Short mmCIF file of C-alpha atoms and ligand atoms in Angstrom, two decimals:
data_model
loop_
_atom_site.label_atom_id
_atom_site.label_comp_id
_atom_site.label_asym_id
_atom_site.label_seq_id
_atom_site.Cartn_x
_atom_site.Cartn_y
_atom_site.Cartn_z
CA MET A 1 4.74 32.31 25.10
CA ALA A 2 5.97 32.25 28.70
CA GLU A 3 3.02 30.10 29.75
CA LEU A 4 3.62 27.68 26.90
CA GLU A 5 7.26 27.44 27.93
CA THR A 6 6.30 26.80 31.55
CA TYR A 7 3.89 24.06 30.53
CA ILE A 8 6.60 22.30 28.52
CA THR A 9 9.19 22.57 31.30
CA GLU A 10 6.78 21.30 33.94
CA HIS A 11 5.56 18.39 31.85
CA GLU A 12 8.81 16.88 30.60
CA ASP A 13 8.38 13.72 32.68
CA HIS A 14 4.77 13.31 31.68
CA PHE A 15 5.68 13.73 27.98
CA LEU A 16 8.34 11.04 28.33
CA GLU A 17 6.00 8.65 30.13
CA ASP A 18 3.49 8.94 27.29
CA LEU A 19 6.24 8.28 24.77
CA LYS A 20 7.49 5.26 26.73
CA GLY A 21 4.04 3.71 26.85
CA TRP A 22 3.86 3.90 23.07
CA LEU A 23 7.40 2.61 22.56
CA ARG A 24 6.69 -0.52 24.61
CA ILE A 25 4.23 -1.71 21.94
CA PRO A 26 6.21 -3.70 19.32
CA SER A 27 4.37 -2.39 16.26
CA ILE A 28 6.53 -4.00 13.58
CA SER A 29 4.46 -3.57 10.43
CA THR A 30 6.33 -6.02 8.22
CA LEU A 31 5.95 -9.06 10.52
CA PRO A 32 2.45 -10.60 10.54
CA GLU A 33 2.95 -11.99 14.07
CA HIS A 34 2.89 -8.38 15.30
CA ASN A 35 -0.42 -7.42 13.67
CA ILE A 36 -2.16 -7.15 17.03
CA ASP A 37 0.61 -4.96 18.42
CA VAL A 38 0.27 -2.71 15.40
CA VAL A 39 -3.41 -2.20 16.21
CA ARG A 40 -2.59 -1.56 19.88
CA ALA A 41 -0.10 1.12 18.87
CA ALA A 42 -2.78 2.72 16.67
CA GLU A 43 -5.26 2.70 19.58
CA TYR A 44 -2.65 4.30 21.81
CA ALA A 45 -2.35 7.16 19.32
CA VAL A 46 -6.14 7.58 19.29
CA GLN A 47 -6.18 7.85 23.09
CA GLN A 48 -3.43 10.46 22.98
CA LEU A 49 -5.37 12.54 20.46
CA GLU A 50 -8.58 12.23 22.48
CA ARG A 51 -6.86 13.43 25.62
CA ILE A 52 -5.41 16.44 23.81
CA GLY A 53 -8.89 17.44 22.61
CA ILE A 54 -8.42 16.49 18.97
CA GLU A 55 -11.92 15.63 17.79
CA GLY A 56 -13.25 12.51 16.13
CA ALA A 57 -10.07 10.61 16.86
CA LYS A 58 -10.51 7.14 15.40
CA LEU A 59 -8.98 4.18 13.65
CA ILE A 60 -9.66 3.97 9.96
CA PRO A 61 -9.56 0.34 8.87
CA THR A 62 -7.67 -0.45 5.65
CA ASN A 63 -6.67 -3.57 3.76
CA GLY A 64 -3.51 -3.51 5.84
CA HIS A 65 -2.78 -1.75 9.12
CA PRO A 66 -5.22 0.91 10.37
CA LEU A 67 -4.79 4.62 9.90
CA VAL A 68 -5.29 6.99 12.82
CA TYR A 69 -7.22 10.17 12.11
CA GLY A 70 -8.38 13.14 14.15
CA GLU A 71 -9.09 16.82 13.53
CA TRP A 72 -9.55 20.17 15.19
CA LEU A 73 -11.13 22.70 12.84
CA HIS A 74 -12.16 25.61 15.04
CA ALA A 75 -9.82 28.32 13.82
CA PRO A 76 -11.94 30.02 11.13
CA GLY A 77 -9.93 32.01 8.63
CA LYS A 78 -6.71 30.27 9.66
CA PRO A 79 -4.83 27.76 7.51
CA THR A 80 -5.35 24.02 7.90
CA LEU A 81 -2.31 21.88 8.57
CA LEU A 82 -2.27 18.17 7.83
CA ILE A 83 0.05 16.50 10.33
CA TYR A 84 1.55 13.16 9.36
CA GLY A 85 3.51 10.59 11.33
CA HIS A 86 3.87 6.81 11.47
CA TYR A 87 3.43 4.52 14.44
CA ASP A 88 4.92 1.41 12.85
CA VAL A 89 8.55 0.44 13.32
CA GLN A 90 11.20 -1.73 11.65
CA PRO A 91 12.13 -5.24 12.85
CA VAL A 92 14.72 -5.42 15.65
CA ASP A 93 17.13 -8.11 14.52
CA PRO A 94 19.97 -8.71 15.17
CA VAL A 95 18.53 -8.64 18.69
CA ASP A 96 21.80 -9.67 20.46
CA LEU A 97 23.35 -6.35 19.53
CA TRP A 98 20.88 -4.33 21.61
CA GLU A 99 22.33 -3.16 24.91
CA THR A 100 18.85 -3.11 26.45
CA PRO A 101 15.76 -4.93 25.17
CA PRO A 102 14.49 -3.32 21.94
CA PHE A 103 11.01 -2.61 23.29
CA GLU A 104 11.97 -1.53 26.80
CA PRO A 105 12.53 2.24 26.59
CA THR A 106 15.67 3.05 28.58
CA ILE A 107 17.24 6.41 29.27
CA ARG A 108 21.06 6.62 29.10
CA ASN A 109 23.23 9.73 28.67
CA GLY A 110 20.42 12.01 27.69
CA ASN A 111 18.98 9.64 25.12
CA ILE A 112 15.98 7.35 25.11
CA TYR A 113 16.80 3.95 23.58
CA CYS A 114 14.10 1.81 22.00
CA ARG A 115 12.96 0.69 18.54
CA GLY A 116 10.86 3.64 17.32
CA ALA A 117 12.42 6.08 19.82
CA CYS A 118 13.13 8.38 16.91
CA ASP A 119 11.56 6.71 13.85
CA ASP A 120 8.82 7.67 14.17
CA LYS A 121 7.07 7.40 17.51
CA GLY A 122 9.41 9.90 19.18
CA GLN A 123 8.99 12.42 16.40
CA THR A 124 5.22 11.89 16.14
CA MET A 125 4.82 12.12 19.92
CA LEU A 126 6.65 15.43 20.03
CA VAL A 127 4.10 16.85 17.59
CA PHE A 128 1.26 15.49 19.77
CA LYS A 129 2.88 17.12 22.79
CA ALA A 130 3.13 20.45 20.97
CA LEU A 131 -0.61 20.19 20.25
CA GLU A 132 -1.26 19.28 23.89
CA THR A 133 0.74 22.28 25.09
CA LEU A 134 -1.15 24.72 22.88
CA MET A 135 -4.57 23.20 23.64
CA THR A 136 -4.05 23.05 27.38
CA VAL A 137 -2.53 26.48 27.81
CA ASN A 138 -4.68 28.39 25.29
CA GLY A 139 -7.77 26.19 25.07
CA SER A 140 -7.39 26.30 21.29
CA LEU A 141 -4.93 25.85 18.45
CA PRO A 142 -3.57 28.71 16.33
CA VAL A 143 -4.45 26.83 13.11
CA ASN A 144 -6.86 24.13 12.00
CA VAL A 145 -5.35 20.70 12.23
CA ARG A 146 -5.93 17.30 10.70
CA VAL A 147 -3.81 14.47 12.07
CA LEU A 148 -3.14 11.36 9.98
CA VAL A 149 -0.84 8.69 11.38
CA GLU A 150 -0.13 5.51 9.45
CA GLY A 151 1.04 2.04 10.44
CA GLU A 152 2.58 0.88 7.18
CA GLU A 153 5.28 3.42 6.41
CA GLU A 154 8.07 0.90 6.95
CA ALA A 155 6.19 -1.55 4.75
CA GLY A 156 5.71 0.72 1.76
CA GLY A 157 2.65 2.76 2.79
CA GLU A 158 0.12 1.23 0.40
CA SER A 159 -2.96 1.75 2.56
CA ILE A 160 -2.43 5.43 3.22
CA GLU A 161 -1.86 5.92 -0.48
CA ALA A 162 -5.20 4.31 -1.30
CA PHE A 163 -6.91 6.40 1.39
CA VAL A 164 -5.45 9.72 0.24
CA LYS A 165 -6.37 8.94 -3.37
CA ALA A 166 -9.91 7.88 -2.45
CA HIS A 167 -10.71 10.68 0.03
CA PRO A 168 -8.76 13.82 -0.83
CA GLU A 169 -11.76 15.90 0.33
CA HIS A 170 -11.36 14.59 3.92
CA LEU A 171 -7.79 15.78 3.95
CA GLN A 172 -8.22 19.25 2.46
CA CYS A 173 -5.38 21.37 3.83
CA ASP A 174 -3.11 24.32 3.10
CA ALA A 175 0.07 22.52 4.05
CA ALA A 176 1.25 19.08 5.15
CA PHE A 177 3.77 18.65 7.94
CA ILE A 178 5.86 15.50 8.16
CA CYS A 179 8.01 15.05 11.24
CA ASP A 180 10.07 12.02 10.17
CA THR A 181 13.46 13.34 9.06
CA GLY A 182 16.65 14.47 10.73
CA MET A 183 19.25 17.20 10.93
CA PRO A 184 23.00 16.89 10.25
CA ALA A 185 24.01 17.72 13.85
CA ALA A 186 22.39 18.82 17.09
CA ASP A 187 23.40 22.43 16.43
CA ILE A 188 22.47 22.48 12.72
CA PRO A 189 18.69 22.66 12.29
CA ALA A 190 17.49 21.52 8.89
CA LEU A 191 14.54 21.58 6.57
CA ILE A 192 14.45 18.82 4.00
CA TYR A 193 13.44 19.73 0.47
CA GLY A 194 14.11 16.39 -1.21
CA LEU A 195 13.69 12.71 -0.40
CA ARG A 196 14.43 9.80 -2.68
CA GLY A 197 11.84 7.28 -3.80
CA ILE A 198 12.36 3.54 -3.60
CA ILE A 199 11.68 0.26 -5.34
CA TYR A 200 12.13 -2.84 -3.21
CA THR A 201 12.31 -6.27 -4.84
CA GLU A 202 13.05 -9.89 -4.23
CA VAL A 203 15.01 -11.68 -6.92
CA GLU A 204 14.71 -15.46 -6.92
CA VAL A 205 17.03 -17.64 -8.97
CA GLN A 206 16.16 -21.26 -9.63
CA GLY A 207 18.65 -23.78 -10.94
CA ALA A 208 17.98 -27.52 -10.77
CA THR A 209 14.64 -28.78 -9.44
CA ARG A 210 16.38 -30.02 -6.28
CA ASP A 211 19.65 -29.64 -4.38
CA LEU A 212 22.48 -31.57 -6.02
CA HIS A 213 25.67 -33.35 -4.92
CA SER A 214 28.41 -30.91 -5.87
CA GLY A 215 30.78 -33.69 -6.87
CA SER A 216 28.39 -35.62 -9.06
CA TYR A 217 27.00 -32.48 -10.74
CA GLY A 218 29.72 -29.84 -10.21
CA GLY A 219 30.88 -28.71 -13.66
CA VAL A 220 27.51 -29.16 -15.31
CA ALA A 221 24.91 -27.84 -12.84
CA PRO A 222 23.93 -24.17 -12.85
CA ASN A 223 24.52 -22.71 -9.38
CA PRO A 224 21.80 -20.18 -8.42
CA LEU A 225 23.91 -18.58 -5.68
CA HIS A 226 26.74 -17.96 -8.08
CA ALA A 227 24.27 -16.79 -10.72
CA LEU A 228 22.90 -14.30 -8.18
CA ALA A 229 26.41 -13.04 -7.45
CA ILE A 230 26.97 -12.55 -11.19
CA ILE A 231 23.66 -10.71 -11.57
CA ILE A 232 24.43 -8.41 -8.66
CA SER A 233 27.93 -7.61 -9.83
CA ARG A 234 26.67 -6.86 -13.34
CA LEU A 235 23.97 -4.52 -12.01
CA LYS A 236 26.38 -2.25 -10.12
CA ASP A 237 30.13 -2.05 -10.59
CA ALA A 238 32.84 -1.36 -8.04
CA ASP A 239 32.75 2.36 -8.84
CA GLY A 240 29.08 2.62 -7.91
CA HIS A 241 27.81 2.90 -11.47
CA ILE A 242 24.53 1.14 -12.08
CA HIS A 243 24.28 -0.76 -15.35
CA ILE A 244 20.57 -0.55 -16.03
CA PRO A 245 20.03 0.79 -19.54
CA GLY A 246 17.95 3.99 -19.49
CA LEU A 247 18.30 4.55 -15.75
CA TYR A 248 20.22 7.81 -15.90
CA ASP A 249 18.39 9.22 -18.95
CA LYS A 250 15.73 11.16 -17.07
CA LEU A 251 17.90 12.25 -14.17
CA HIS A 252 17.78 16.04 -13.71
CA LYS A 253 20.85 18.21 -13.42
CA PRO A 254 21.15 19.78 -9.98
CA THR A 255 21.17 23.57 -9.70
CA GLN A 256 24.45 25.46 -9.44
CA ALA A 257 23.61 26.38 -5.84
CA GLU A 258 23.14 22.70 -4.96
CA LYS A 259 26.40 21.73 -6.64
CA ASP A 260 28.25 24.48 -4.78
CA PHE A 261 26.78 23.40 -1.43
CA TRP A 262 27.63 19.74 -2.04
CA GLU A 263 31.13 20.47 -3.27
CA GLN A 264 32.11 23.08 -0.70
CA ASP A 265 30.54 21.04 2.10
CA PRO A 266 30.67 23.94 4.57
CA LEU A 267 29.32 21.76 7.38
CA HIS A 268 32.00 19.07 6.90
CA ILE A 269 29.42 16.40 6.45
CA ASN A 270 31.81 14.27 4.38
CA GLU A 271 34.15 13.67 7.30
CA ALA A 272 31.25 13.18 9.66
CA LEU A 273 29.89 10.44 7.39
CA ARG A 274 33.11 8.43 7.61
CA ASP A 275 33.13 8.66 11.40
CA GLU A 276 29.45 7.80 11.73
CA MET A 277 29.87 4.68 9.65
CA GLY A 278 33.22 3.72 11.18
CA VAL A 279 34.80 3.16 7.76
CA THR A 280 38.13 4.38 6.39
CA GLN A 281 36.79 5.40 3.00
CA LEU A 282 33.45 6.13 1.44
CA SER A 283 32.30 3.99 -1.46
CA GLY A 284 30.19 4.87 -4.47
CA GLU A 285 30.52 7.27 -7.38
CA LEU A 286 33.65 9.18 -6.45
CA GLU A 287 33.08 11.75 -9.20
CA TYR A 288 30.09 13.13 -7.25
CA PRO A 289 30.29 14.67 -3.77
CA PRO A 290 28.87 12.44 -0.99
CA LEU A 291 25.91 14.71 -0.29
CA GLN A 292 24.89 14.47 -3.93
CA ARG A 293 25.30 10.69 -3.88
CA ILE A 294 22.97 10.46 -0.88
CA GLY A 295 20.41 13.05 -1.92
CA ALA A 296 20.28 13.20 -5.67
CA ARG A 297 21.77 10.06 -7.28
CA PRO A 298 20.05 6.70 -7.74
CA THR A 299 21.50 3.72 -5.87
CA LEU A 300 21.15 -0.03 -5.90
CA GLU A 301 21.66 -2.03 -2.71
CA VAL A 302 21.53 -5.69 -1.75
CA HIS A 303 19.95 -6.15 1.68
CA GLY A 304 20.28 -9.88 2.08
CA ILE A 305 21.02 -13.08 0.24
CA SER A 306 19.72 -16.48 1.19
CA GLY A 307 20.14 -19.98 -0.12
CA GLY A 308 22.35 -23.00 0.13
CA PHE A 309 24.19 -24.25 3.16
CA THR A 310 25.22 -21.86 5.94
CA GLY A 311 25.27 -24.21 8.95
CA GLU A 312 28.23 -25.48 10.98
CA GLY A 313 30.85 -27.52 9.19
CA ALA A 314 30.68 -28.48 5.54
CA LYS A 315 28.03 -29.76 3.21
CA THR A 316 28.84 -30.28 -0.46
CA VAL A 317 25.68 -29.17 -2.18
CA ILE A 318 24.68 -27.13 -5.19
CA PRO A 319 21.50 -25.41 -4.03
CA ALA A 320 18.40 -25.36 -6.19
CA ILE A 321 17.30 -21.87 -5.17
CA ALA A 322 18.87 -18.58 -4.13
CA LYS A 323 17.17 -15.30 -3.27
CA ALA A 324 18.24 -11.72 -2.78
CA LYS A 325 16.44 -8.62 -1.52
CA ILE A 326 17.49 -5.73 -3.72
CA SER A 327 16.29 -2.14 -3.61
CA MET A 328 16.95 1.04 -5.52
CA ARG A 329 16.70 4.61 -4.23
CA LEU A 330 15.45 7.04 -6.83
CA PRO A 331 15.62 10.82 -6.99
CA SER A 332 12.06 12.09 -7.48
CA GLU A 333 12.29 12.50 -11.26
CA LEU A 334 12.94 8.76 -11.61
CA ARG A 335 9.47 7.31 -11.08
CA PRO A 336 9.18 3.75 -9.72
CA PHE A 337 6.64 2.72 -12.36
CA GLU A 338 9.15 3.64 -15.06
CA ILE A 339 12.21 2.19 -13.37
CA ILE A 340 10.75 -1.19 -12.29
CA PRO A 341 10.55 -2.51 -15.89
CA LEU A 342 14.11 -1.31 -16.59
CA PHE A 343 15.33 -3.07 -13.44
CA GLU A 344 13.53 -6.30 -14.34
CA ARG A 345 14.95 -6.31 -17.85
CA ALA A 346 18.49 -5.65 -16.59
CA VAL A 347 18.27 -8.45 -14.00
CA LYS A 348 17.06 -10.95 -16.58
CA ASP A 349 19.71 -9.86 -19.08
CA ALA A 350 22.43 -10.19 -16.45
CA ALA A 351 21.53 -13.78 -15.55
CA PRO A 352 23.88 -16.51 -16.78
CA ALA A 353 22.53 -19.44 -18.80
CA GLY A 354 20.69 -22.31 -17.15
CA VAL A 355 18.84 -20.53 -14.36
CA THR A 356 15.33 -19.10 -14.16
CA VAL A 357 14.94 -15.66 -12.60
CA THR A 358 11.75 -14.38 -10.95
CA ILE A 359 11.47 -10.80 -9.73
CA ARG A 360 8.83 -9.78 -7.21
CA SER A 361 8.20 -6.15 -6.37
CA ILE A 362 7.68 -5.90 -2.60
CA HIS A 363 6.90 -2.20 -2.42
CA SER A 364 7.73 1.09 -4.03
CA GLY A 365 7.25 4.79 -3.40
CA ASP A 366 7.91 8.06 -5.17
CA GLY A 367 10.54 10.53 -4.11
CA VAL A 368 9.73 14.16 -3.46
CA LEU A 369 11.25 17.53 -4.20
CA VAL A 370 9.59 20.62 -2.73
CA SER A 371 10.16 24.32 -3.21
CA PRO A 372 11.81 25.80 -0.12
CA ASP A 373 10.09 29.14 -0.74
CA SER A 374 6.55 28.26 0.35
CA ALA A 375 5.08 30.21 3.27
CA PRO A 376 4.71 27.12 5.52
CA ILE A 377 8.36 26.16 5.01
CA GLN A 378 9.40 29.71 5.78
CA ALA A 379 7.30 29.55 8.97
CA ALA A 380 9.11 26.35 9.92
CA ALA A 381 12.45 28.04 9.23
CA THR A 382 11.54 30.92 11.55
CA ALA A 383 10.46 28.50 14.28
CA LEU A 384 13.74 26.56 14.01
CA LYS A 385 15.72 29.77 14.19
CA GLU A 386 13.89 30.88 17.33
CA VAL A 387 14.53 27.60 19.13
CA TYR A 388 18.01 26.72 17.83
CA GLY A 389 19.30 30.29 17.53
CA LYS A 390 20.41 29.63 13.94
CA ASP A 391 18.94 29.62 10.47
CA PRO A 392 18.24 26.07 9.31
CA ILE A 393 20.02 24.65 6.31
CA PHE A 394 17.96 23.39 3.39
CA THR A 395 19.10 19.95 2.35
CA ARG A 396 18.06 16.70 0.72
CA GLU A 397 18.01 13.36 2.49
CA GLY A 398 18.40 9.96 0.95
CA GLY A 399 15.64 8.11 2.84
CA SER A 400 12.09 7.69 1.59
CA ILE A 401 8.65 8.57 2.90
CA PRO A 402 6.32 7.15 0.28
CA ILE A 403 3.33 9.33 1.11
CA ALA A 404 5.21 12.66 0.97
CA ALA A 405 4.97 13.02 -2.81
CA LEU A 406 1.28 12.18 -2.81
CA PHE A 407 0.41 14.94 -0.34
CA GLY A 408 1.80 17.42 -2.84
CA GLU A 409 0.24 15.77 -5.88
CA ILE A 410 -3.25 14.94 -4.63
CA LEU A 411 -3.82 17.57 -1.96
CA HIS A 412 -1.91 20.31 -3.83
CA ALA A 413 -0.37 21.34 -0.54
CA PRO A 414 3.21 22.35 0.16
CA VAL A 415 4.93 19.69 2.24
CA VAL A 416 7.06 20.71 5.22
CA LEU A 417 9.68 18.08 6.09
CA MET A 418 10.97 19.11 9.49
CA GLY A 419 12.37 16.51 11.84
CA PHE A 420 14.75 16.32 14.78
CA GLY A 421 16.57 13.02 14.30
CA LEU A 422 20.37 12.95 14.54
CA PRO A 423 22.85 11.01 12.41
CA ASP A 424 23.74 8.68 15.29
CA ASP A 425 20.15 7.75 16.14
CA ASN A 426 20.63 4.23 14.67
CA LEU A 427 17.44 4.20 12.65
CA HIS A 428 16.47 0.66 11.61
CA ALA A 429 19.52 -0.68 13.48
CA PRO A 430 20.19 -2.02 16.98
CA ASN A 431 20.16 0.56 19.79
CA GLU A 432 17.92 3.08 18.06
CA LYS A 433 17.71 6.18 20.21
CA TYR A 434 16.37 9.70 20.33
CA SER A 435 18.04 12.61 22.03
CA LEU A 436 15.85 13.94 24.85
CA ASP A 437 17.15 17.40 24.13
CA GLN A 438 15.99 17.08 20.52
CA PHE A 439 12.62 15.74 21.69
CA PHE A 440 11.98 18.77 23.90
CA LYS A 441 13.41 21.25 21.39
CA GLY A 442 11.18 19.61 18.81
CA ILE A 443 8.11 20.28 20.96
CA ARG A 444 9.11 23.93 21.34
CA THR A 445 9.80 24.27 17.61
CA VAL A 446 6.44 22.78 16.62
CA VAL A 447 4.63 25.05 19.10
CA ARG A 448 6.34 28.03 17.45
CA PHE A 449 5.72 26.66 13.96
CA LEU A 450 1.96 26.40 14.50
CA SER A 451 1.82 29.80 16.18
CA ILE A 452 3.65 31.49 13.30
CA LEU A 453 1.44 29.71 10.75
CA GLY A 454 -1.60 31.09 12.53
CA GLN A 455 -0.39 34.70 12.59
N1 LIG B 1 11.94 8.18 8.53
C1 LIG B 1 12.39 7.31 7.51
C2 LIG B 1 12.80 8.04 6.25
C3 LIG B 1 14.02 8.88 6.39
C4 LIG B 1 15.18 8.35 6.91
C5 LIG B 1 13.99 10.18 5.97
C6 LIG B 1 16.29 9.14 7.05
C7 LIG B 1 15.09 10.95 6.09
C8 LIG B 1 16.24 10.44 6.64
C9 LIG B 1 11.29 6.34 7.16
O1 LIG B 1 10.69 5.79 8.29
C10 LIG B 1 11.88 5.19 6.44
O2 LIG B 1 12.71 4.52 6.97
N2 LIG B 1 11.39 4.92 5.27
C11 LIG B 1 11.71 3.75 4.57
C12 LIG B 1 10.67 3.63 3.51
C13 LIG B 1 10.59 2.34 2.81
C14 LIG B 1 10.54 1.16 3.72
C15 LIG B 1 9.42 2.37 1.86
C16 LIG B 1 13.10 3.86 4.00
O3 LIG B 1 13.54 4.95 3.62
O4 LIG B 1 13.77 2.82 3.92
MN1 LIG B 2 10.19 7.20 9.62
MN1 LIG B 3 12.07 4.20 9.02
#
């Protein structure tokens, strides 16, 4: 262990340089103009794996962005761990709000700032660096490892889903490890046992066949923007209740232990939430504690609305078309394929007369709920305790990782969700960052995790 520790301490700068090189590649998976960057980021991951001594590191072409795969299977009798990460990132707008350019990694106050610094290049790189440490110091790994890194997580993860379904035999493993989540505070290590699923849609409302003079036609013309506002307000009321018939029918009741944890809130996460967001009051279903609202209740959010006139000055027009991006987060028992039709029906029913509504599903992914008792999760808990000096909490997070459920379903492997992000990392927002301390602690934790798994 001492040698492993020495290697980590002596290579901090080198680890950071390798992370910076990756961060500089703007691998935004949802913007076609970045397709080449996405491939470059995948190739960078392959080179990293090759240098570590992971074998057969390669790109696997897909219908979308390539997968990165590599393996090291020379620990006979030891378990096989499937390691997952994603090398794609979210768009950077609004770009003016970044203090330093979004793809120029910059270190300030013990953090590295860049799009992807945490989500998920930083977290994936720390796992690579744990592998490097073990391979370099010991010449071997304590367990067998398969590494699968995708480039479409932020775009719905369709290609990895197709690959896992088509080639489960290539991914045979005893556990999957996903390093793409966070912890509630730097001194509260966490293991995540639940993530929500998602459906992401675009709702288009068409009124007249062309834009109209609002004087000549105002009073008789259907207004798609107003129709959209009506639809949205009918879908979710001011108290956070979603009015989609059937939505809540299949929702499971949480356990008493979960309810107690959410209600007692021993870690004071409720107050922390208000401060993090900079708001005076939380919104949503006040009859449920905030942690339950984030982890175990469905939500409906509008991400953007477009249409009509938004330029300088005034223009008196009734627009022909309005669009909104609307998503729902779904606890794992609410399956996207069952909820999408309910959503579509509710949107159509909520539309006022005179407009035509089209709903496009952009992507969707299942949620996941894992048992915290599995041996690999207990190994992760021990590793966290050794590095952080405290038992981790077991909690649910509200975000989604579409492939997580499929690892459990298709590969029949327990899924370990252990990540080192912090609440103020600004995921998907301007000034995304990753704490260097968390990065290095993460490396140490993953080294311990693999060693314990191999014992
Ligand atoms: N790493 C996040 C998921 C996450 C965020 C887990 C916070 C736990 C806490 C992941 O990269 C992500 O952002 N996923 C998307 C998925 C979607 C685009 C299909 C999400 O949740 O919006
Ligand atoms: Mn992520
Ligand atoms: Mn993300």
